[in-house]
mmCIF file of C-alpha atoms in Angstrom:
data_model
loop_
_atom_site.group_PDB
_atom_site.id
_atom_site.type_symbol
_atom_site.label_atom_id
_atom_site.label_comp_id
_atom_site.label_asym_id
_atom_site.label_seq_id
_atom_site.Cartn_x
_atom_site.Cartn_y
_atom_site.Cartn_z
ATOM 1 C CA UNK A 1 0.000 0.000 0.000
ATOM 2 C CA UNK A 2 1.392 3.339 -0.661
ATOM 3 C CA UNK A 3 2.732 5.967 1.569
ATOM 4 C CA UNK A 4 2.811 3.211 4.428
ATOM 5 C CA UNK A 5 6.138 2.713 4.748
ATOM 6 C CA UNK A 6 6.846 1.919 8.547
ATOM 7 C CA UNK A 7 4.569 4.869 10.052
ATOM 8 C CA UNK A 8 3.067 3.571 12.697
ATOM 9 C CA UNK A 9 0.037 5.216 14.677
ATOM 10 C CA UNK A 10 0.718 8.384 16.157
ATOM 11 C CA UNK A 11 0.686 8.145 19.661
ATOM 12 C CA UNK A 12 -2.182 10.223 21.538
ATOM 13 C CA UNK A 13 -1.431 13.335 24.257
ATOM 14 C CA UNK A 14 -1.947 11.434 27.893
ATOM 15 C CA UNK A 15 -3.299 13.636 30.611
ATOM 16 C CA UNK A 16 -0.493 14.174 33.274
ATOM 17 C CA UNK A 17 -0.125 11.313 36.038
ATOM 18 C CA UNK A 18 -2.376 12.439 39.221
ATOM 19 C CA UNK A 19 0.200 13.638 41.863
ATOM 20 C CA UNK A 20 -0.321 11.222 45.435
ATOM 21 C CA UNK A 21 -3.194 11.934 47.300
ATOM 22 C CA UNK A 22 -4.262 11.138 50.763
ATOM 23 C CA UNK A 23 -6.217 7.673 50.612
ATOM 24 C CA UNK A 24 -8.860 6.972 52.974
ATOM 25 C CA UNK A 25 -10.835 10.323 52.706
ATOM 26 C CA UNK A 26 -14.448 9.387 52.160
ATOM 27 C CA UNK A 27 -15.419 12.634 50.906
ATOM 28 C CA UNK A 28 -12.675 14.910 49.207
ATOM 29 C CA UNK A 29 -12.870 18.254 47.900
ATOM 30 C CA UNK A 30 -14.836 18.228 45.327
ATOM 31 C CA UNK A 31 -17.491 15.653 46.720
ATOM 32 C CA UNK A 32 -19.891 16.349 48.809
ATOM 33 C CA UNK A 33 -21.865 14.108 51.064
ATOM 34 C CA UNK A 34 -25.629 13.860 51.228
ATOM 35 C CA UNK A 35 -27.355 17.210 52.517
ATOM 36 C CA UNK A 36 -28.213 15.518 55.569
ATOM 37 C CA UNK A 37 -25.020 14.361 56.549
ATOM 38 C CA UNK A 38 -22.861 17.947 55.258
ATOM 39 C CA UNK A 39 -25.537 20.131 57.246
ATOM 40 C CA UNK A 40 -24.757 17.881 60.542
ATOM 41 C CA UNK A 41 -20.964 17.812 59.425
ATOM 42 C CA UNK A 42 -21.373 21.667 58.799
ATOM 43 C CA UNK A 43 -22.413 22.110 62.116
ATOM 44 C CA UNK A 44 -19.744 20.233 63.896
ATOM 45 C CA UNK A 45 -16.822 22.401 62.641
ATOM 46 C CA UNK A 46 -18.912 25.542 63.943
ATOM 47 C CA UNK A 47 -19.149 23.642 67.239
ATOM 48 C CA UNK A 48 -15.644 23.284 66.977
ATOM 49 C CA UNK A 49 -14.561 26.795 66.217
ATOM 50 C CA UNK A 50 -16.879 28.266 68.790
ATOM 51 C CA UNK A 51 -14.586 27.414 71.454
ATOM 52 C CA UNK A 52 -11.845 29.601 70.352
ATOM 53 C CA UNK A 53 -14.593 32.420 69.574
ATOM 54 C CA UNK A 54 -15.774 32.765 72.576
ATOM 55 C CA UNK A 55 -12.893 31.880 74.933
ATOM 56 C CA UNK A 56 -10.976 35.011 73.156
ATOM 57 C CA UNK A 57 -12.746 37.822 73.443
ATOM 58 C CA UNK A 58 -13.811 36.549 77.197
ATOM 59 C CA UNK A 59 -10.450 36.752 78.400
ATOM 60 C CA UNK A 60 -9.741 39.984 76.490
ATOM 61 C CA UNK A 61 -13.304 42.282 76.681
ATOM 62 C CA UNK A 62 -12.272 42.517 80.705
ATOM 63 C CA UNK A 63 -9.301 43.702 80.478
ATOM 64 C CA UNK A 64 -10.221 46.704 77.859
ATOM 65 C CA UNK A 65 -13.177 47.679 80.261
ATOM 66 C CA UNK A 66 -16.070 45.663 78.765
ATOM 67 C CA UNK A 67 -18.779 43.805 80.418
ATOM 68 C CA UNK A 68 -20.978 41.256 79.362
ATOM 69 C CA UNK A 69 -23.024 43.042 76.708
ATOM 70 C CA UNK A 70 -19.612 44.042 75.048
ATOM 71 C CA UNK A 71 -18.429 40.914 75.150
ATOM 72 C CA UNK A 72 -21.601 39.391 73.723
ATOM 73 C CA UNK A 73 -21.598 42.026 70.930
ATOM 74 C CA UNK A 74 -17.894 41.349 70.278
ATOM 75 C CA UNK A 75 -18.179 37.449 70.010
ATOM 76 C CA UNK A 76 -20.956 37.810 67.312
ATOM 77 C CA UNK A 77 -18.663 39.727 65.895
ATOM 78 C CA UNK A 78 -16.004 37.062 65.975
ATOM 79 C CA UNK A 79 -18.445 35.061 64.681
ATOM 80 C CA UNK A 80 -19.862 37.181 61.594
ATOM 81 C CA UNK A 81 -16.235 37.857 60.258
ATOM 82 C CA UNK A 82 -14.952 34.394 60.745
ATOM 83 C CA UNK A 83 -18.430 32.947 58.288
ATOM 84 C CA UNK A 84 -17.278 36.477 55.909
ATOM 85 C CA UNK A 85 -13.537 35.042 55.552
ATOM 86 C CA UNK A 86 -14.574 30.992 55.560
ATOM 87 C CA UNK A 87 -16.647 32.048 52.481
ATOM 88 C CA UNK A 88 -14.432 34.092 50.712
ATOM 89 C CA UNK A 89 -11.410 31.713 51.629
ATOM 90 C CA UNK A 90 -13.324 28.566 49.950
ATOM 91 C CA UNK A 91 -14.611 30.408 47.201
ATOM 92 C CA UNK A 92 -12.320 32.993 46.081
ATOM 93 C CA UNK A 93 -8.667 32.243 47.723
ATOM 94 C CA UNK A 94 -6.980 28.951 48.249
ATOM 95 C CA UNK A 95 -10.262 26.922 47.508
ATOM 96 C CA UNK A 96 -9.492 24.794 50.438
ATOM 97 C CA UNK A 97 -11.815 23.694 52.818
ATOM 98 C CA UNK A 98 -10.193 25.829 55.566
ATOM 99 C CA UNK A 99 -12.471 27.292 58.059
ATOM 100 C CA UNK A 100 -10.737 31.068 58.318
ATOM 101 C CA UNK A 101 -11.548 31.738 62.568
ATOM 102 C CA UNK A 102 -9.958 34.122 65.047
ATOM 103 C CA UNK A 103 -6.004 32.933 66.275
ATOM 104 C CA UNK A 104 -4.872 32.577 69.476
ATOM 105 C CA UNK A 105 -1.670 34.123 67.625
ATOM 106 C CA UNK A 106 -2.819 37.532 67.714
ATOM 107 C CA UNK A 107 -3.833 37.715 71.952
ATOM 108 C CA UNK A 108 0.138 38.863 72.993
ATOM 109 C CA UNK A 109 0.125 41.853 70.760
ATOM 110 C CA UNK A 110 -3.645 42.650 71.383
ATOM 111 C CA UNK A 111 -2.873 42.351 75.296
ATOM 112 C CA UNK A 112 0.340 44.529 75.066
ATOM 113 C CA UNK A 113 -1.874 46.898 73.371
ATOM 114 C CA UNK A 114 -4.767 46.984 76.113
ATOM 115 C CA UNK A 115 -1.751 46.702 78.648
ATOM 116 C CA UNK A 116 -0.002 50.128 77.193
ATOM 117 C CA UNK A 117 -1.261 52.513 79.945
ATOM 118 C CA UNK A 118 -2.529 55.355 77.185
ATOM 119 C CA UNK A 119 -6.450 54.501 77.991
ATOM 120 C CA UNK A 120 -5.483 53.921 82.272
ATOM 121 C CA UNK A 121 -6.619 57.177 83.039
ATOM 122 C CA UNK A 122 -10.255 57.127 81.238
ATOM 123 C CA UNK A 123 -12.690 56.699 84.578
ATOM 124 C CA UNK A 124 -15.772 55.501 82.570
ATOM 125 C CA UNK A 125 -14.802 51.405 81.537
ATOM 126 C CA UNK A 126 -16.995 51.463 78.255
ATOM 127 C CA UNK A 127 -15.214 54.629 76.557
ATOM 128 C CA UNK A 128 -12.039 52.744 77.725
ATOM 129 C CA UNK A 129 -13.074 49.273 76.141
ATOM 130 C CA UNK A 130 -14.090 51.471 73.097
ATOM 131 C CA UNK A 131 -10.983 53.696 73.365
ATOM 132 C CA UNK A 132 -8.875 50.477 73.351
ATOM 133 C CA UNK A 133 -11.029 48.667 70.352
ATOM 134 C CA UNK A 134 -10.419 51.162 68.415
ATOM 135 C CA UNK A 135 -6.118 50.928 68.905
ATOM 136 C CA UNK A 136 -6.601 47.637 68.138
ATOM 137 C CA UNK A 137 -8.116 48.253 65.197
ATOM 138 C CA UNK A 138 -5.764 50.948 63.725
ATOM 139 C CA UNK A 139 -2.902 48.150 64.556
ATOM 140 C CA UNK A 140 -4.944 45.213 62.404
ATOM 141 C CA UNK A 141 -5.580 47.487 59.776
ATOM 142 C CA UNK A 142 -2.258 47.862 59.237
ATOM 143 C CA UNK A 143 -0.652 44.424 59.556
ATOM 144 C CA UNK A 144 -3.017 43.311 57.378
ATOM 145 C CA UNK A 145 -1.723 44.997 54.271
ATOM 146 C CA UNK A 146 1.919 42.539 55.124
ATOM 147 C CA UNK A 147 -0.317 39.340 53.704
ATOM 148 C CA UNK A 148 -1.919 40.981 51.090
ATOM 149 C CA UNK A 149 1.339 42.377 49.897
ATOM 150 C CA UNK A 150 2.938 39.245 50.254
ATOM 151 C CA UNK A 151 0.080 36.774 48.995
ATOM 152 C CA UNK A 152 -1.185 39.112 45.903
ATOM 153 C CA UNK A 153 1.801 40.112 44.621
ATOM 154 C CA UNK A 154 3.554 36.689 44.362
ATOM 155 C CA UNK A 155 6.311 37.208 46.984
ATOM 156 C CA UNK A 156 5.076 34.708 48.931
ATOM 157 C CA UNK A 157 4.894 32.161 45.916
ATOM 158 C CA UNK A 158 8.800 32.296 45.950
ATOM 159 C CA UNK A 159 9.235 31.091 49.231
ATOM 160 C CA UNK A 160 6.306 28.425 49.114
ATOM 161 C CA UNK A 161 8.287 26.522 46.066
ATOM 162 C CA UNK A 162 10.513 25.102 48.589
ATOM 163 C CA UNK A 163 8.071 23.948 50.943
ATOM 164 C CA UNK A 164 7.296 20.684 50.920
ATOM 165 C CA UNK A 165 4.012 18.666 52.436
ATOM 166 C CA UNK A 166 6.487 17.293 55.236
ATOM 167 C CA UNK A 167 7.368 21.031 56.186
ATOM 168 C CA UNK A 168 3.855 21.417 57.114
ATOM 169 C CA UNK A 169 4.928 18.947 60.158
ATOM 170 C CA UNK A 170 6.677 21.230 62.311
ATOM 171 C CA UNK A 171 4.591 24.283 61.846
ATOM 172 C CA UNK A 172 1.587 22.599 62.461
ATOM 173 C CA UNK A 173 2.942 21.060 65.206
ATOM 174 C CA UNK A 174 3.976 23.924 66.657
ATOM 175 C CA UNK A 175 0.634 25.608 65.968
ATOM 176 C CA UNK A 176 -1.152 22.788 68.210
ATOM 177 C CA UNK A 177 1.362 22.627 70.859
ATOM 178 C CA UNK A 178 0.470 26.775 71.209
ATOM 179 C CA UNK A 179 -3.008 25.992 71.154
ATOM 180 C CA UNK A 180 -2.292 22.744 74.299
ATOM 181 C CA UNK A 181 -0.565 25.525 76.475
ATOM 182 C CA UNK A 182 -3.461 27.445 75.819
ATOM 183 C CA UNK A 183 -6.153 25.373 76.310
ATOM 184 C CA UNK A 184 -4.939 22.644 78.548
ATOM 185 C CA UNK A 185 -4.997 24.595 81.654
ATOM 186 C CA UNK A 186 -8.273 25.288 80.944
ATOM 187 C CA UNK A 187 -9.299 21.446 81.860
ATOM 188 C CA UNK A 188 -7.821 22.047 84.762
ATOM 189 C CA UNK A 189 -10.117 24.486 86.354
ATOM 190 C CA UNK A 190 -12.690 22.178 85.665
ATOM 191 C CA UNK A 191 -11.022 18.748 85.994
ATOM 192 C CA UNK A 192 -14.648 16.660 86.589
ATOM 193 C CA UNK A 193 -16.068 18.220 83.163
ATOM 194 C CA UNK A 194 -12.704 18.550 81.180
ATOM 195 C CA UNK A 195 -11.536 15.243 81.770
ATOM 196 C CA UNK A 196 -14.122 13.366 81.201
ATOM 197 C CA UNK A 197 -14.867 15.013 77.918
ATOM 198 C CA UNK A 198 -11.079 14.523 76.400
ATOM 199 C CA UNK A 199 -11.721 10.605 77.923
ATOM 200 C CA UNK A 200 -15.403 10.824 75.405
ATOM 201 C CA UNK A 201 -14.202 12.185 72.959
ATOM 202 C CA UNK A 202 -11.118 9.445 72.352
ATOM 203 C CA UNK A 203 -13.195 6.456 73.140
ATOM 204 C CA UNK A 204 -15.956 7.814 70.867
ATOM 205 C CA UNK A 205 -13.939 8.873 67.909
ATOM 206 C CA UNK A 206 -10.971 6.006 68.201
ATOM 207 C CA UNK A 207 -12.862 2.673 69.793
ATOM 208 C CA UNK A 208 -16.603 2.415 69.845
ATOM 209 C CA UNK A 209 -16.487 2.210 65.935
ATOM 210 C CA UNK A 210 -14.202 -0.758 66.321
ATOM 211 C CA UNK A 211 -16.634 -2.637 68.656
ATOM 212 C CA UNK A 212 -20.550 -1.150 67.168
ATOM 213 C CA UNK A 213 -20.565 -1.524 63.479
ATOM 214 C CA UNK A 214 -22.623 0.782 61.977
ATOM 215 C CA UNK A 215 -21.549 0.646 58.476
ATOM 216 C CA UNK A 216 -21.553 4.191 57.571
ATOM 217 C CA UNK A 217 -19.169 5.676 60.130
ATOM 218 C CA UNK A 218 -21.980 7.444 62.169
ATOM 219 C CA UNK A 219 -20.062 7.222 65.373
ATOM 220 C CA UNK A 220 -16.655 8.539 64.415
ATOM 221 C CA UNK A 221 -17.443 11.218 62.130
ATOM 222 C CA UNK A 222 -20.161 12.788 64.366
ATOM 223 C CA UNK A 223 -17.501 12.187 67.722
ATOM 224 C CA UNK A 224 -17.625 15.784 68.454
ATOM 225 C CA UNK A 225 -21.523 16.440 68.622
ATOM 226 C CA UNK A 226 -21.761 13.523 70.429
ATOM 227 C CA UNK A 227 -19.113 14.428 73.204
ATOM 228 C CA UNK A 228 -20.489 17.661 73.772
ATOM 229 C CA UNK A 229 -24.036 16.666 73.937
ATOM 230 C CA UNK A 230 -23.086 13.957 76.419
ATOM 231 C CA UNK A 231 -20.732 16.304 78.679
ATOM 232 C CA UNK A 232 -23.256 19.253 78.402
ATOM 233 C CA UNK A 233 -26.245 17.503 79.919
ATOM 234 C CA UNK A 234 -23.540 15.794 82.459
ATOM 235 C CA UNK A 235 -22.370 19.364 83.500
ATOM 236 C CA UNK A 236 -26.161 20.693 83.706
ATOM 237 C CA UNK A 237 -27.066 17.897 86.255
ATOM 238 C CA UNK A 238 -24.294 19.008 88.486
ATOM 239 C CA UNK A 239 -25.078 22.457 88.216
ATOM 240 C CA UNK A 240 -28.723 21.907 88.883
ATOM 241 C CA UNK A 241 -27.982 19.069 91.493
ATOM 242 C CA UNK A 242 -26.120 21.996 93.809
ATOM 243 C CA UNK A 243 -22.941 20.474 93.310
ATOM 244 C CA UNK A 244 -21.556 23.819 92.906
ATOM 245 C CA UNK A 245 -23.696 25.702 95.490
ATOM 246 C CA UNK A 246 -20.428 26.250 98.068
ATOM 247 C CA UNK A 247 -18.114 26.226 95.392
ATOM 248 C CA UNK A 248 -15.581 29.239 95.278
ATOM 249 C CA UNK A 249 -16.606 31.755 92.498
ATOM 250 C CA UNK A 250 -13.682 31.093 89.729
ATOM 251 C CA UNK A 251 -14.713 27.176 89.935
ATOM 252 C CA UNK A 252 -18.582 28.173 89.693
ATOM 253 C CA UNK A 253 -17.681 30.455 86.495
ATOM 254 C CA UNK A 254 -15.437 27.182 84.745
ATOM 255 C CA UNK A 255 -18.175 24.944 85.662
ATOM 256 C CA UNK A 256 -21.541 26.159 86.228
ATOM 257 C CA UNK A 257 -23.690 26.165 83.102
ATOM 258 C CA UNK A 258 -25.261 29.153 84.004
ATOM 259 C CA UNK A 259 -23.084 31.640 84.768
ATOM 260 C CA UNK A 260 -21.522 32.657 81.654
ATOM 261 C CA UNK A 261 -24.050 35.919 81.377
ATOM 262 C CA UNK A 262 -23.828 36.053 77.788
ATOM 263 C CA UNK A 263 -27.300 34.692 76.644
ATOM 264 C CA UNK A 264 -29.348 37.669 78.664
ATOM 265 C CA UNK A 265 -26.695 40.490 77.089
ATOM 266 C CA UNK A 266 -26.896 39.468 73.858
ATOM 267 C CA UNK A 267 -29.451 41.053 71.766
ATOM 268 C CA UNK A 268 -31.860 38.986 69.780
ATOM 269 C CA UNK A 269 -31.104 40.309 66.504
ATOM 270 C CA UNK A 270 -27.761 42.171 65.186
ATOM 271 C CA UNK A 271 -25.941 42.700 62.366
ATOM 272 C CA UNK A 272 -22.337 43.748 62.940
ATOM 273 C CA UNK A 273 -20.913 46.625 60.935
ATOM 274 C CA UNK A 274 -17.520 48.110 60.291
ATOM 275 C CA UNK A 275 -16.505 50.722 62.714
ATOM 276 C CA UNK A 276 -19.494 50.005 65.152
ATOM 277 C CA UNK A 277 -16.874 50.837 67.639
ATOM 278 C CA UNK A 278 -15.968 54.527 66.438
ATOM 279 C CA UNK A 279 -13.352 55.562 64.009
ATOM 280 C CA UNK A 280 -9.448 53.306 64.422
ATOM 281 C CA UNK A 281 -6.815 55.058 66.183
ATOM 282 C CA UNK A 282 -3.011 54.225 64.936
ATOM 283 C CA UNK A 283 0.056 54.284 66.719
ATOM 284 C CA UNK A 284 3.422 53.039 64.857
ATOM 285 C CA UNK A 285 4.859 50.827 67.386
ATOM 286 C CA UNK A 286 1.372 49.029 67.968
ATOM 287 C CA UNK A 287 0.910 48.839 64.131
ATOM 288 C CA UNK A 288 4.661 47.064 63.994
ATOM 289 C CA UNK A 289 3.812 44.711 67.051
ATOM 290 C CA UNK A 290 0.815 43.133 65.357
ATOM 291 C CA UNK A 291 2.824 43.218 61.708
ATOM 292 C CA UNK A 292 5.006 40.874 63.447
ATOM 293 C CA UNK A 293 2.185 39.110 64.711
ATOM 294 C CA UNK A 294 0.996 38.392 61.509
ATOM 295 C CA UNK A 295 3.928 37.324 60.043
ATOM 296 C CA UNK A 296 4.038 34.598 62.879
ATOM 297 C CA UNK A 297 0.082 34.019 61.787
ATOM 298 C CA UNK A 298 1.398 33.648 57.873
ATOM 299 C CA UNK A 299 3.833 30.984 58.465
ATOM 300 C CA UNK A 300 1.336 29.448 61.136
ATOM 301 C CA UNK A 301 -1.481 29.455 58.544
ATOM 302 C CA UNK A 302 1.018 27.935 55.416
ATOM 303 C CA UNK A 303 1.456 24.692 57.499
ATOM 304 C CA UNK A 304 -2.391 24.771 58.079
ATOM 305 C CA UNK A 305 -3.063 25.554 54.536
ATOM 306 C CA UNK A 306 -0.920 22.589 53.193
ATOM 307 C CA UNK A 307 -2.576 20.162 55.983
ATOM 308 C CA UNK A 308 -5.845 20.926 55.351
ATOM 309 C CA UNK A 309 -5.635 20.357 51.215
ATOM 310 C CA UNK A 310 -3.664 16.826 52.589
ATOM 311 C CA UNK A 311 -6.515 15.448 55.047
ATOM 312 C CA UNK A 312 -9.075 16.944 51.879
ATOM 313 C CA UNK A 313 -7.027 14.174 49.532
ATOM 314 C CA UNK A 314 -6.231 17.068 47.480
ATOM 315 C CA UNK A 315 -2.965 16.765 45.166
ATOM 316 C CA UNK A 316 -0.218 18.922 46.832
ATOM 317 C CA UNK A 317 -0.916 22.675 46.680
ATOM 318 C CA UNK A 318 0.468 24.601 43.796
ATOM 319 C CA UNK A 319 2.408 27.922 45.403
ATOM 320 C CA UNK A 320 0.334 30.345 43.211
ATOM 321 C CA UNK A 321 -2.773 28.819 45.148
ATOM 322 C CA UNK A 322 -1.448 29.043 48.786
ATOM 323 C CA UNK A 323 -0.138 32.512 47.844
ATOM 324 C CA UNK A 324 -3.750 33.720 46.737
ATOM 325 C CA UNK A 325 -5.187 32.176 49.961
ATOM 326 C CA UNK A 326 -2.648 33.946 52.249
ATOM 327 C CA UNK A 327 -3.852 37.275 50.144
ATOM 328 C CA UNK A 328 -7.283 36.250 50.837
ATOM 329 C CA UNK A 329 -6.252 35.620 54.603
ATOM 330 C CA UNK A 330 -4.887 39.202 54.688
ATOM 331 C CA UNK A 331 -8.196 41.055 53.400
ATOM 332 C CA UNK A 332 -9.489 38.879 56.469
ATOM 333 C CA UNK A 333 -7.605 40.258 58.797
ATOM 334 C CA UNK A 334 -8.278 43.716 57.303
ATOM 335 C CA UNK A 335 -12.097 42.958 57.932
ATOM 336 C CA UNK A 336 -11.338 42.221 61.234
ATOM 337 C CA UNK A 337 -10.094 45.711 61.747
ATOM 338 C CA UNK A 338 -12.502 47.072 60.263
ATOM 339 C CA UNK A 339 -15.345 45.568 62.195
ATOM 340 C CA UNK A 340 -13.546 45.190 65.614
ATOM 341 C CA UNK A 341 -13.101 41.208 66.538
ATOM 342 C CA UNK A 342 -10.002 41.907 68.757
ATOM 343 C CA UNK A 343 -8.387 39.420 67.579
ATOM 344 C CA UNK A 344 -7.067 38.666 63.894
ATOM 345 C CA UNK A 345 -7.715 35.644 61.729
ATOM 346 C CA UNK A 346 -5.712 32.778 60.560
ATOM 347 C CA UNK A 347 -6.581 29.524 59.742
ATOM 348 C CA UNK A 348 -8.179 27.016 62.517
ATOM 349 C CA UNK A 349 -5.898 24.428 63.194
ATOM 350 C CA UNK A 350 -8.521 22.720 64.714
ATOM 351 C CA UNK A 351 -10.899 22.663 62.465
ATOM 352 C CA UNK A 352 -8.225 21.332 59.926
ATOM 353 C CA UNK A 353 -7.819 18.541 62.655
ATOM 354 C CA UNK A 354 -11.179 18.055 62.860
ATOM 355 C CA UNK A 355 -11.345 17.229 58.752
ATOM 356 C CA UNK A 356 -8.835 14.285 59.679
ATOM 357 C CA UNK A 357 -10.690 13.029 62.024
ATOM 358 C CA UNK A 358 -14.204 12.803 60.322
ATOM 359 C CA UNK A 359 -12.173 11.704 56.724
ATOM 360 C CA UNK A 360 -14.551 14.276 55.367
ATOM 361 C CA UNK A 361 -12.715 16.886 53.326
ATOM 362 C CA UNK A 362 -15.977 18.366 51.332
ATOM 363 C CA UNK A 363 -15.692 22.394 50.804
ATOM 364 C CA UNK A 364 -19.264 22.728 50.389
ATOM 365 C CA UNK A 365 -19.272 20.842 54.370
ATOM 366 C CA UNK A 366 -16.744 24.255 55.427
ATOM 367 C CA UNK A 367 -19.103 26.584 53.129
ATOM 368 C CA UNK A 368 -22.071 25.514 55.113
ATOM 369 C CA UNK A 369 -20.133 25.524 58.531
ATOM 370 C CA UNK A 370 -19.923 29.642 57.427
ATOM 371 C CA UNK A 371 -23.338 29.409 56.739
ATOM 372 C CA UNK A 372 -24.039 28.588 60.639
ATOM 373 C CA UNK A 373 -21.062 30.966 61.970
ATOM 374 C CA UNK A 374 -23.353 34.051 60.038
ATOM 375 C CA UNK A 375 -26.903 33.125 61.307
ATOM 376 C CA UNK A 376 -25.420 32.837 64.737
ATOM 377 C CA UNK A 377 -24.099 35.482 65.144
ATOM 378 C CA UNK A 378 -27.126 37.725 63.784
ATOM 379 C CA UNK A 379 -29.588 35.888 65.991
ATOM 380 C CA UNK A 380 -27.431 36.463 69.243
ATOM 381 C CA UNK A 381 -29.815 34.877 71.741
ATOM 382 C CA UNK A 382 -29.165 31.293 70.037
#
């Protein structure tokens, strides 16, 4: 036959081999569970991130001045950013399923800033909580123009090449053993609640599926609801039982269920807007403090970012990607200021734990998780 001397077929373009991905997820990115089962999963990392909202501003609101109706009106706050940057993180920045929450890494320069002495003098403790607010604010606004610098204009990109997934190790290890010194001693003030609750939450999540097979991983994927429903009606018998009754006052406020006073100060319906507080203040060496916070909050956050796409059985983050969602991270942080959370945002290490422990790594799960985190915190009496 003519012309068919010794071509052979061309050979056709194969796609690229998928990069190794994280096996055992049973929802990744991209795949969503049922409704049912990513509202209740939804739910659970709000549960989870709660703890940090509210245990912040409730050790700083005091210390600025602020009573219980600021610090009601200040967690909703909290709250209201946090769902703001969890949407705009999963939709618009690194695409990750990375729940964007207030960081435990911003409290030394936000107490060094209430600490300063310049509001000492005001006799009237609201216009010194807003007084100090308002610093605060002028110093986030500022650091947060370091990650968006850094993410948008590519800088960041450079130095995210030569990370690897194993570098994520140490900083995320780091990250949680900040967050154990942080939280630990909390179980202490309340060793017959906190205890027991750690001791629930390990038997539920890493034993009772191994001896009640359910078949659909009910038990360990739902661990955390269950543990705090369990723990919360525990520590509501004890408080209505009068175990408490001749308690000292500090071990009635850790353990009482009724004492927290933020329920009757909250109102039932409030939207949070920027500069509810008054116009920010700036100061340079505040302003440099929390720049250098959030540099510590950027590196914090690039461990979390490359864990979370892991334990979502995503293919290792491209650097263009993690620097977008460090930009995104930054225009968080500027909201922040703007509305007045005292604290800035990073991402939750916790939450991104709580994605390896359920094997669900679903975006549209985190997306409706900011769903919850907005709703709350408009309808403050829930």
């Amino acid at each position: 036959m003519a012309g068919g001397g010794g071509g052979g077929k061309a050979e056709e373009p194969q796609p690229h081999p998928p990069k190794e991905q994280l096996p055992g997820v049973s929802f990744c990115i991209t795949s969503p569970p049922p409704w049912p089962e990513a509202i209740l999963l939804g739910f659970q990392h709000y549960i989870v991130m709660l703890g940090t909202t509210v245990i912040i501003p409730t050790a700083l609101v005091p210390q600025m001045g602020g009573g219980n109706e600021e610090k009601a009106k200040v967690i909703q706050t909290l709250l209201f950013v946090a769902g703001l940057n969890t949407f705009t993180q999963t939709l618009f920045g690194s695409r990750l399923p990375a729940v964007i929450g207030g960081s435990y890494t911003f409290v030394a320069a936000t107490i060094s800033i209430i600490l300063a002495g310049r509001f000492s003098d005001d006799g009237d403790p609201i216009q010194k909580f807003k007084k100090t607010m308002r610093a605060i604010q002028g110093a986030m606004i500022v650091a947060s123009t370091l990650q968006i610098v850094l993410g948008f204009s590519g800088l960041w990109r450079n130095v995210t090449r030569f990370l690897s997934p194993l570098s994520a190790v140490p900083l995320v290890s780091l990250a949680g053993f900040g967050l154990y010194e942080l939280g630990f001693p909390g179980v202490a003030k309340c060793v017959e609640i906190g205890l027991p609750q750690l001791i629930i939450l390990i038997l539920v999540s890493q034993y009772v599926p191994h001896v009640i097979h359910s078949g659909k991983n009910i038990i360990d994927r739902f661990a955390v609801i269950f543990t705090v429903v369990i723990v919360w009606i525990y520590a509501h018998l004890l408080t209505v039982g009068g175990a408490y009754n001749g308690a000292a006052p500090k071990t009635q406020a850790s353990c009482r269920t009724d004492r927290a006073g933020l329920i009757d100060a909250a109102p039932w319906i409030r939207i949070p807007y920027p500069f509810q507080w008054g116009a920010p203040t700036f100061d340079a060496g505040e302003a440099f403090a929390m720049m250098v916070t959030s540099f510590v909050a950027l590196v914090e956050s690039t461990g979390a970012f490359i864990a979370v796409s892991r334990f979502a059985s995503a293919t290792p983050l491209p650097a263009s990607i993690l620097s977008r969602g460090v930009g995104w991270q930054g225009i968080g942080i500027l909201l922040s200021g703007l509305f007045g959370t005292v604290n800035g945002s990073s991402v939750s290490v916790e939450n991104a734990g709580l994605l390896a422990l359920t094997r669900v790594g679903s975006r549209r799960v985190v997306q409706i998780s900011a769903g919850f985190m907005i709703f709350f915190s408009i309808l403050g009496m829930f």
